[in-house]
Coordinates of C-alpha atoms and ligand atoms in Angstrom, one line a residue:
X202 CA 13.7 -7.1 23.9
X203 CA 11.1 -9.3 25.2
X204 CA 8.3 -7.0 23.7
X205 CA 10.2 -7.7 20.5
X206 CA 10.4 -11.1 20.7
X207 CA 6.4 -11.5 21.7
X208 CA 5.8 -8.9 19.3
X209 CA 7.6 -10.9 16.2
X210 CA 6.7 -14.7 17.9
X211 CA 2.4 -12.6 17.3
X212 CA 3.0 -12.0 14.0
X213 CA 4.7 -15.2 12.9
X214 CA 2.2 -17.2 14.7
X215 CA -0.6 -16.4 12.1
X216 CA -3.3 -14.6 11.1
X217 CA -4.8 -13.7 14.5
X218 CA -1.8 -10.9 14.8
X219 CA -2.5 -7.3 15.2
X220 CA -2.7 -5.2 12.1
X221 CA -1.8 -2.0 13.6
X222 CA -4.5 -0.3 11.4
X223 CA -3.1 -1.6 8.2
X224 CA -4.6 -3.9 5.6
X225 CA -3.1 -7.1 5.4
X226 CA -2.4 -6.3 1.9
X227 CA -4.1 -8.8 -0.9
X228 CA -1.1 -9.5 -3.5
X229 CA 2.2 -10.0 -2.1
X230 CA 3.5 -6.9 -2.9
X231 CA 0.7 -6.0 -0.4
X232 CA 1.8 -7.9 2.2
X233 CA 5.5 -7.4 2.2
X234 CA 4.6 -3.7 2.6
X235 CA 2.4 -4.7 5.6
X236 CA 5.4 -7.1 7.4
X237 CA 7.4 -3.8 7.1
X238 CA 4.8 -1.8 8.5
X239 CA 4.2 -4.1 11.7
X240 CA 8.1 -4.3 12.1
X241 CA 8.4 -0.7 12.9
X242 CA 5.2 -0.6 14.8
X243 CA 6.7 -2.9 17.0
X244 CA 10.2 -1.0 17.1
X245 CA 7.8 2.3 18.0
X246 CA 6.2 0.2 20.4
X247 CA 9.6 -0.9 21.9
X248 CA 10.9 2.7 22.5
X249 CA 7.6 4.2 23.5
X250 CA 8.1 1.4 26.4
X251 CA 11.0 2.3 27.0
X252 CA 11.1 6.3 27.1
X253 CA 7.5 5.9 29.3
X254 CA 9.4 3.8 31.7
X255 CA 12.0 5.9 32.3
X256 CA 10.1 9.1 32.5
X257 CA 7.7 7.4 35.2
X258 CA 10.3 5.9 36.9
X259 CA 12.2 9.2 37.5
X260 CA 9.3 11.1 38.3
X261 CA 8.3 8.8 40.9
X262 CA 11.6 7.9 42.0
X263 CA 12.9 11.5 41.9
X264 CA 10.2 13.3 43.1
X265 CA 9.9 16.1 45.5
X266 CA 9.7 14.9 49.3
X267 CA 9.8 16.5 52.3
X268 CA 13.5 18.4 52.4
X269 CA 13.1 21.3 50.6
X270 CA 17.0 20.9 49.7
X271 CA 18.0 20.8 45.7
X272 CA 19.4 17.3 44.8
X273 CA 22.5 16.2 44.0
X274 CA 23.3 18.4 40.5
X275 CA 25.8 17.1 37.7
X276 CA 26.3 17.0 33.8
X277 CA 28.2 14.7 31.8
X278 CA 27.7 11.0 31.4
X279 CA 29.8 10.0 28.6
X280 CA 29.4 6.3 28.6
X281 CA 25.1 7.2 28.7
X282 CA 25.6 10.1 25.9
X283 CA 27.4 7.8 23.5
X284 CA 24.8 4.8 23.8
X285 CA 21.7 7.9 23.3
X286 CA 23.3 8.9 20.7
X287 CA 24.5 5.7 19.0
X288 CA 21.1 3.4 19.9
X289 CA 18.7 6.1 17.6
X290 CA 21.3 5.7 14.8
X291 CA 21.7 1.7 14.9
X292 CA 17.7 2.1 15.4
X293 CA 17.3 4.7 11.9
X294 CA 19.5 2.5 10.1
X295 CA 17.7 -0.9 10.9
X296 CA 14.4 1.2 9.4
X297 CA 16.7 2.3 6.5
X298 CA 17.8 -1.1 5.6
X299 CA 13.9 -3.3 6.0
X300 CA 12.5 -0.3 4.1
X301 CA 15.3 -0.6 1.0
X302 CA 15.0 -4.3 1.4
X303 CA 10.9 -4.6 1.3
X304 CA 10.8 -1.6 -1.8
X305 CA 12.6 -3.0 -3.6
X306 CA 10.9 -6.3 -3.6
X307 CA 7.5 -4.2 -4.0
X308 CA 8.8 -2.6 -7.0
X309 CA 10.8 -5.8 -8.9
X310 CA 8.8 -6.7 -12.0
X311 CA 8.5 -10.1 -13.2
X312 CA 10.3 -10.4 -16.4
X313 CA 7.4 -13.0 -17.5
X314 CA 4.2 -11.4 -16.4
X315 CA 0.8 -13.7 -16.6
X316 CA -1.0 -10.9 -18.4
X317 CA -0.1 -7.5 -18.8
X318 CA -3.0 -4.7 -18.4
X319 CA -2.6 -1.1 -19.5
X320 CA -4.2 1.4 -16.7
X321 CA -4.7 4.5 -18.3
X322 CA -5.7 7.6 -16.2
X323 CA -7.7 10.3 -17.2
X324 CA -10.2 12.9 -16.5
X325 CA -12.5 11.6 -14.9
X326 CA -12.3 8.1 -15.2
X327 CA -9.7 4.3 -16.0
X328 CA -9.2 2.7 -19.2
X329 CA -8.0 -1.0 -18.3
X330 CA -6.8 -2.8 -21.6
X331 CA -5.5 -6.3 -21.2
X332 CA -3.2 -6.8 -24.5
X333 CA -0.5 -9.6 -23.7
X334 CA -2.9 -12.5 -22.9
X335 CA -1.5 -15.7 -24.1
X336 CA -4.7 -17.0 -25.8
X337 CA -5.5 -13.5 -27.1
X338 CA -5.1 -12.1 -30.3
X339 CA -6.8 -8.8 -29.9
X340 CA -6.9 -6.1 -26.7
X341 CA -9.3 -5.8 -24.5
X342 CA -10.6 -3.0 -23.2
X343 CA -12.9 -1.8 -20.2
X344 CA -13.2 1.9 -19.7
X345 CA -15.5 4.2 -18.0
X346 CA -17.6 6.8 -20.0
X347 CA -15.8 9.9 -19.9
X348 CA -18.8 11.8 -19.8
X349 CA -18.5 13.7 -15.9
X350 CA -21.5 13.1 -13.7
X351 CA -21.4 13.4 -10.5
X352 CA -23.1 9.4 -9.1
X353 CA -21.5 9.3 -5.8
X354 CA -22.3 5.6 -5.9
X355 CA -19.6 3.1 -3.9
X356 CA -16.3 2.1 -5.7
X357 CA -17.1 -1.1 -6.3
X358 CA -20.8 -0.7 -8.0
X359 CA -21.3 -1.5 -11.3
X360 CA -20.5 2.2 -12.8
X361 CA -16.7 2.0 -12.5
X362 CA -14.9 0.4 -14.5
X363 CA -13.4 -2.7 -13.0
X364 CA -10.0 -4.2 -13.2
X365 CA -10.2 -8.2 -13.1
X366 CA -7.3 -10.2 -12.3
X367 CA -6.3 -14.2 -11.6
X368 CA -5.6 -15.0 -7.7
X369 CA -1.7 -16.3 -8.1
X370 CA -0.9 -15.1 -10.8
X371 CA 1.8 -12.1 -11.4
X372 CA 0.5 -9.3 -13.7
X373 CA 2.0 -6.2 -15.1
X374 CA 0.1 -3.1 -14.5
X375 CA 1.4 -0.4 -17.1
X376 CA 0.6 3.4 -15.6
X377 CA 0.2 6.1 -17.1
X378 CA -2.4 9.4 -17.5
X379 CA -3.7 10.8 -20.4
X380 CA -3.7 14.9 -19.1
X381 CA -3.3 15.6 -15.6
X382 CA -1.7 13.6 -12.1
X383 CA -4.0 11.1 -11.0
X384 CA -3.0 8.6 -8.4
X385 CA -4.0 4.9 -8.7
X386 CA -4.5 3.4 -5.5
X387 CA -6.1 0.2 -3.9
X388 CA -6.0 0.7 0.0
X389 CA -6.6 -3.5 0.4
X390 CA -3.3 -4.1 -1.8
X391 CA -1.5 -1.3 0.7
X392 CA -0.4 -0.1 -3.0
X393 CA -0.9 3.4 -4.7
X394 CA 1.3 5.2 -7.6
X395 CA 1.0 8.1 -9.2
X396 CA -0.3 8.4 -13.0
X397 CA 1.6 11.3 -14.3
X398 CA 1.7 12.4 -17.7
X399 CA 4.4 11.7 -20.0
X400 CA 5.8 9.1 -17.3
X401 CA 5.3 5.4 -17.4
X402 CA 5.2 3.6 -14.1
X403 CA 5.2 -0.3 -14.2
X404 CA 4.3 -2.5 -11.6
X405 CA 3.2 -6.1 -10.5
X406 CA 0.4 -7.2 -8.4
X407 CA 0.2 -11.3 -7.7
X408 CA -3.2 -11.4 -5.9
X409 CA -3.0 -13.7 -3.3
X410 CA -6.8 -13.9 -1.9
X411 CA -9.9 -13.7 -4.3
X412 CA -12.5 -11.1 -4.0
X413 CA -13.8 -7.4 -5.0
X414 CA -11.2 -4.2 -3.6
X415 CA -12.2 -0.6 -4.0
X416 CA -10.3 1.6 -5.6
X417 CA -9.7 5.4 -6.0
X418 CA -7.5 8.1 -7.5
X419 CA -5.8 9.9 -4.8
X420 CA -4.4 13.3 -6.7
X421 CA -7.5 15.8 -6.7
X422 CA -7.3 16.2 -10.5
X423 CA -10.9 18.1 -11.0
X424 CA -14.0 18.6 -10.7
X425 CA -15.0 15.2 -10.5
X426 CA -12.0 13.8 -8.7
X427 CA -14.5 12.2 -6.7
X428 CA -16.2 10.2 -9.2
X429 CA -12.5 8.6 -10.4
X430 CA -13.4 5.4 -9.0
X431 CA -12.5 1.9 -9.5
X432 CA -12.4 -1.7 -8.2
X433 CA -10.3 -4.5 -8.4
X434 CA -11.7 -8.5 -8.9
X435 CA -9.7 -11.3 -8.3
X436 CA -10.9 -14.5 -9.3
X437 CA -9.5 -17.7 -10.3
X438 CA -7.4 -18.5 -13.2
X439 CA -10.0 -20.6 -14.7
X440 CA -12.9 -17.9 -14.1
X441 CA -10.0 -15.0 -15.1
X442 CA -9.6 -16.7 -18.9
X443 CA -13.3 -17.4 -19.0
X444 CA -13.7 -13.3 -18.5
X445 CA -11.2 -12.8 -20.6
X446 CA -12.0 -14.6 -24.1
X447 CA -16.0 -13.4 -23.2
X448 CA -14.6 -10.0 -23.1
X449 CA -13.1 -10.3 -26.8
X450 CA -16.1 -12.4 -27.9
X451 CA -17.9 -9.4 -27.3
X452 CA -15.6 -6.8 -28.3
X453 CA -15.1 -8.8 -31.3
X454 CA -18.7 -9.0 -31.5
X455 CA -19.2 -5.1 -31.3
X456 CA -16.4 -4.2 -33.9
X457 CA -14.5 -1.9 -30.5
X458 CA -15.7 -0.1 -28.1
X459 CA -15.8 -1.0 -24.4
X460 CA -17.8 -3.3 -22.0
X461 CA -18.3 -3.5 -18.7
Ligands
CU193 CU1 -7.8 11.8 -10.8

């Protein structure tokens, strides 16, 4: 109990907590999955504490010495066997009920999304196509070239496509593959979802920090699995309409096609 209560006073106290190994997460959605992730690192913690302690403290207490003699035997405890057998169940359910709780805040869509961008999967690459922008009267579209090459370049250089979002803003991401299961994830948002065909996953990311995420499909779909990179921008509103009407500008400009 007093782990728990240093353990929750660290991670209320700010950003200086322990991350366990996890990413911080950074949208929201990202974060809430990271709060639930500390939680039961600290249970973990808690128990491993508490099984070690006891396993020390009878080996050393119980140990062999001197007398040769065989201790004291016995069986039964029924008071002990109910509270072993009830504590793991009040524990299991505790995880039960933060992980129902923090899914299904993760996986509520805003009913009035910012912007709504279409993620379209494929072999080997991402079609993003923004098409619900308030000041937009046409789709825009950034897609890779779906010819396969193998460039083994990082996720977020200039040969993926890039997905480009406002910081604060809720946005709809609209999933779905053109042939085979590809998986859409973005380890710095703690956030990944299959692509499957003929299903249409919807989900919403509200970026909370600004700045340029990686991202990679995690389903090895093909030869060039590896090259099914991706990254995520976040930028400020202003900046994020800026992009935006440049992009349809120059779509508009081009009669269709993609940009980068
Ligand atoms: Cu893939």
């Amino acid at each position: 109990m007093p782990l728990l209560l240093l353990g929750g006073a660290v991670v209320l106290g700010g950003c200086q907590a322990p991350t366990f190994g996890a990413f911080r997460g950074a949208t929201t959605q990202g974060h809430d999955e990271f709060n639930l992730w500390v939680g039961m690192f600290i249970a973990g913690l808690v128990v491993a504490a508490i099984v070690w302690g006891l396993i020390f403290w009878t080996v050393i207490r119980h140990r062999r010495r001197g007398s040769s003699a065989i201790p004291h035997q016995f069986h039964e405890n029924v008071p002990l066997e109910i509270i072993y057998t009830a504590l793991p169940v009040v524990i299991v359910a505790g995880i039960f009920y933060f992980t129902v709780v923090t899914e299904n805040k993760i996986d509520a869509v805003s009913s009035n999304p910012a912007e709504i961008v279409n993620v379209q999967a494929h072999r080997w690459g991402w079609n993003f196509t923004y098409d619900s922008g308030k000041n937009l009267s046409q789709g825009v579209q950034i897609a890779t070239t779906a010819e396969p090459t193998l460039l083994a370049q990082p996720a977020t250089s200039k040969t993926y496509p890039q997905l480009v979002l406002p910081v604060g803003e809720t946005v709809r991401i609209v999933l779905t593959s053109v042939d085979v299961v590809h998986g859409f994830y973005i380890p710095e948002f703690n956030f990944s979802r299959y692509a499957q065909p003929g299903v249409v996953n919807k989900f919403d990311f509200t970026p909370t920090t600004t700045g340029v995420f990686s991202g990679q499909c995690t389903q090895y779909c093909g030869l060039y699995h590896a090259e099914m990179l991706f990254s995520v921008r976040v930028v400020s509103k202003s900046a994020f309409s800026h992009w935006l009407s440049a992009q349809q500008a120059s779509q508009a400009q081009s009669g269709s096609g993609a940009t980068s």
